PDB file of C-alpha atoms in Angstrom:
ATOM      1  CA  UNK O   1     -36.585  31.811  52.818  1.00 54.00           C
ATOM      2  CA  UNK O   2     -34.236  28.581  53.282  1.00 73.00           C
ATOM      3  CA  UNK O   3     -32.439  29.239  49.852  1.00 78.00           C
ATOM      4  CA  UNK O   4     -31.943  33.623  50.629  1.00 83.00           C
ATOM      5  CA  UNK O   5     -29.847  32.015  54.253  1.00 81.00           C
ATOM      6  CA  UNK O   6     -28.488  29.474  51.708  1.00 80.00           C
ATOM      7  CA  UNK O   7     -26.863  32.159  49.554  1.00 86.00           C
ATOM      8  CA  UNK O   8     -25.913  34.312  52.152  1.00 88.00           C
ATOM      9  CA  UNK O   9     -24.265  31.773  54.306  1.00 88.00           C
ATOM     10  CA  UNK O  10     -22.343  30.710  50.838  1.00 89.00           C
ATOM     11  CA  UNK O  11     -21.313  33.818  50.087  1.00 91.00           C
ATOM     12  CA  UNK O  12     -19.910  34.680  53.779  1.00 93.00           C
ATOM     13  CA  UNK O  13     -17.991  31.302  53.864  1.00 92.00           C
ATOM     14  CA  UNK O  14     -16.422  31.550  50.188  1.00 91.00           C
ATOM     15  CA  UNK O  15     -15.573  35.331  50.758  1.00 92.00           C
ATOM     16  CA  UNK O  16     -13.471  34.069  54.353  1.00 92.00           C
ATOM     17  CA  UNK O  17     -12.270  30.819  52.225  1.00 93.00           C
ATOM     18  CA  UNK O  18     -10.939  33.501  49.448  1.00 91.00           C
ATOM     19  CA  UNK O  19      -9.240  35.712  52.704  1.00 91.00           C
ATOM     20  CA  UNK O  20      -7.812  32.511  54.036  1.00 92.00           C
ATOM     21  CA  UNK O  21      -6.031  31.294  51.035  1.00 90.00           C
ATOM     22  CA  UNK O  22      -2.863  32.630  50.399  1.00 89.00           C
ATOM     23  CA  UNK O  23      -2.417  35.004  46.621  1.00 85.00           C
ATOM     24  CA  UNK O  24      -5.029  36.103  44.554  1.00 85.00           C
ATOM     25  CA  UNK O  25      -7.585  34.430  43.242  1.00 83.00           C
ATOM     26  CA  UNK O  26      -9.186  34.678  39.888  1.00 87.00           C
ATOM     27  CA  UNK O  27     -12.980  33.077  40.518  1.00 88.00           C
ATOM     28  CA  UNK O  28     -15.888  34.749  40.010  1.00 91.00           C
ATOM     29  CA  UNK O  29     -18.009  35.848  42.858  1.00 90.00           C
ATOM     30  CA  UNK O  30     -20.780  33.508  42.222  1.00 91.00           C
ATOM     31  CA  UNK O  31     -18.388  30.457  41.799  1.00 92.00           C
ATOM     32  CA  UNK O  32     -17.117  31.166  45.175  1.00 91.00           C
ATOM     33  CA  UNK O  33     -20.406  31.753  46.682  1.00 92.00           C
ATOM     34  CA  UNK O  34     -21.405  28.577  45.238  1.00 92.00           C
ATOM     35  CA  UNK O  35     -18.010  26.898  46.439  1.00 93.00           C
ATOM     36  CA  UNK O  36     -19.223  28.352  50.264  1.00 92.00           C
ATOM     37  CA  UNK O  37     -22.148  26.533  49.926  1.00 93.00           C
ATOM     38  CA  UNK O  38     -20.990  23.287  49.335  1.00 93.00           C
ATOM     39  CA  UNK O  39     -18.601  23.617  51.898  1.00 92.00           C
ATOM     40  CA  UNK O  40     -21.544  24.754  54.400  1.00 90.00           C
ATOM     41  CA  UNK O  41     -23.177  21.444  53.316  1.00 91.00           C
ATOM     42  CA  UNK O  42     -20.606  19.578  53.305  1.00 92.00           C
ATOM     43  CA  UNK O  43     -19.273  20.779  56.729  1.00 90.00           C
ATOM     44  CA  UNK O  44     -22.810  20.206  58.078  1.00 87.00           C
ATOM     45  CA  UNK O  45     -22.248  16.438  56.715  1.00 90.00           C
ATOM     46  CA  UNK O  46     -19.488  15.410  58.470  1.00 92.00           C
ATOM     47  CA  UNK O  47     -20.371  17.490  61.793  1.00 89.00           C
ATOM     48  CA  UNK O  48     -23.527  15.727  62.035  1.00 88.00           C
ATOM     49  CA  UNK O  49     -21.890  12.091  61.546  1.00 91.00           C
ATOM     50  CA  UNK O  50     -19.193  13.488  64.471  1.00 89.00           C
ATOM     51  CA  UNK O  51     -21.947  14.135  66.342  1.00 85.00           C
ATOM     52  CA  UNK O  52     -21.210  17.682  66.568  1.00 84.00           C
ATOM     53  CA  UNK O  53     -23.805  19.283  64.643  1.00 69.00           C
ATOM     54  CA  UNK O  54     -25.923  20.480  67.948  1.00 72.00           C
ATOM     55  CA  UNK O  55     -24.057  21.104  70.865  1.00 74.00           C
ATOM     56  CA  UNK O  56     -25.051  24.081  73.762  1.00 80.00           C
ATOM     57  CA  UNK O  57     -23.969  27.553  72.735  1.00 80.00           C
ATOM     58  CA  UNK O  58     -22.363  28.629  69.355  1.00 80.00           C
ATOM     59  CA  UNK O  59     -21.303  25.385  67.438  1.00 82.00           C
ATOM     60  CA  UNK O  60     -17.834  25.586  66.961  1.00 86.00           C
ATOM     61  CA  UNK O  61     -16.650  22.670  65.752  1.00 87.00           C
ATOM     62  CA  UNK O  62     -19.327  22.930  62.973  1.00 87.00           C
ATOM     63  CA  UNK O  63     -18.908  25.598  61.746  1.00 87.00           C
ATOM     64  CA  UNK O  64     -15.216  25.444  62.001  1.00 91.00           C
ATOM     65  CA  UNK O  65     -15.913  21.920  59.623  1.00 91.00           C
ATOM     66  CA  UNK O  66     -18.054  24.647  57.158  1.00 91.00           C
ATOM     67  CA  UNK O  67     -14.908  26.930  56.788  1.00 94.00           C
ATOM     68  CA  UNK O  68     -12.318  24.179  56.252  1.00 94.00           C
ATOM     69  CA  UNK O  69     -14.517  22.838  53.516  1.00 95.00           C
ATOM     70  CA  UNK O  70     -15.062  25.762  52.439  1.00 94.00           C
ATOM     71  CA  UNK O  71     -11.462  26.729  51.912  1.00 94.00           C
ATOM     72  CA  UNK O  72     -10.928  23.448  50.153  1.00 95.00           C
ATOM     73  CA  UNK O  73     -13.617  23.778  47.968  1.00 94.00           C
ATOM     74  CA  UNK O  74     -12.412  27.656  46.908  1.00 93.00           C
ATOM     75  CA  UNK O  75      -9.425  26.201  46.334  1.00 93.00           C
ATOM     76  CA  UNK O  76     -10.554  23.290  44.379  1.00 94.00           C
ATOM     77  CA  UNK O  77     -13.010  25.545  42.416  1.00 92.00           C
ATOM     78  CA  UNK O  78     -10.198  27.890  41.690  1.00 91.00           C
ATOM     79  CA  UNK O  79      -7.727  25.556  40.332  1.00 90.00           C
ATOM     80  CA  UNK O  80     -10.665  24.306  37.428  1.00 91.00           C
ATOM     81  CA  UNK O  81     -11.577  27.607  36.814  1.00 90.00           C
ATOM     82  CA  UNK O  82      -7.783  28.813  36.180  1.00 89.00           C
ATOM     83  CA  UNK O  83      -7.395  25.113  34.380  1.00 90.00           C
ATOM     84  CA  UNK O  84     -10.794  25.722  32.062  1.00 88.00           C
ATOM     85  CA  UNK O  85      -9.470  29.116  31.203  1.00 83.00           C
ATOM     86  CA  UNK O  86     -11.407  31.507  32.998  1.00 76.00           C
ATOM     87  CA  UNK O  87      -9.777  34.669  34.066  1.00 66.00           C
ATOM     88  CA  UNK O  88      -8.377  35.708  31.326  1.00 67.00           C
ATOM     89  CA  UNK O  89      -9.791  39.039  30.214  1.00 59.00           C
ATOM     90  CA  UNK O  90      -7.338  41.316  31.262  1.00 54.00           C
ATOM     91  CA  UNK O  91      -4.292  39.457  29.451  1.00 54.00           C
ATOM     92  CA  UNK O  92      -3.454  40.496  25.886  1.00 54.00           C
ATOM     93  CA  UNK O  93      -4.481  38.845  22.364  1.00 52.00           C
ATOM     94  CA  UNK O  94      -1.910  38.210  20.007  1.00 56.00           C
ATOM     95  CA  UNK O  95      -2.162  39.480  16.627  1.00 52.00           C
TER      96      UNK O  95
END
């Protein structure tokens, strides 16, 4: 059941990295949703060595760590992807 939250929590963070970053971008859903995850972890990470992983009520500085990573990581992920190519179906071949 850990890896279903895993996924959804990866998804929910890359889709708000995606809204956050300025333009379109040309990633694939399951890039980004992987990209969310990382960032998740990642965020997780660093809140924990803060010491801000656990805290009363809704943890906001961790999960405002998960969305900054997250953004970076979109970003990041996006810039490869463009780099390796991807995204190009809808442009034309030459003859």
């Amino acid at each position: 059941m850990g890896w279903l939250w895993a996924l959804i929590v990866g998804f929910v963070l890359g889709v708000l990295a995606k809204l956050i970053l300025p333009g379109k971008q040309h990633s694939p859903i399951w890039l980004t949703t992987l990209m969310g995850m990382l960032g998740g972890i990642i965020g997780n990470a660093v809140a924990r060595a803060m010491g801000i992983a656990q805290t009363r009520g809704i943890d906001w500085g961790r999960h405002g760590l998960q969305i900054a990573f997250a953004v970076l990581l979109v970003f990041i992920g996006e810039s490869v992807y463009l780099a390796m190519g991807g995204g190009r179906r809808g442009r034309r071949r030459r003859v």
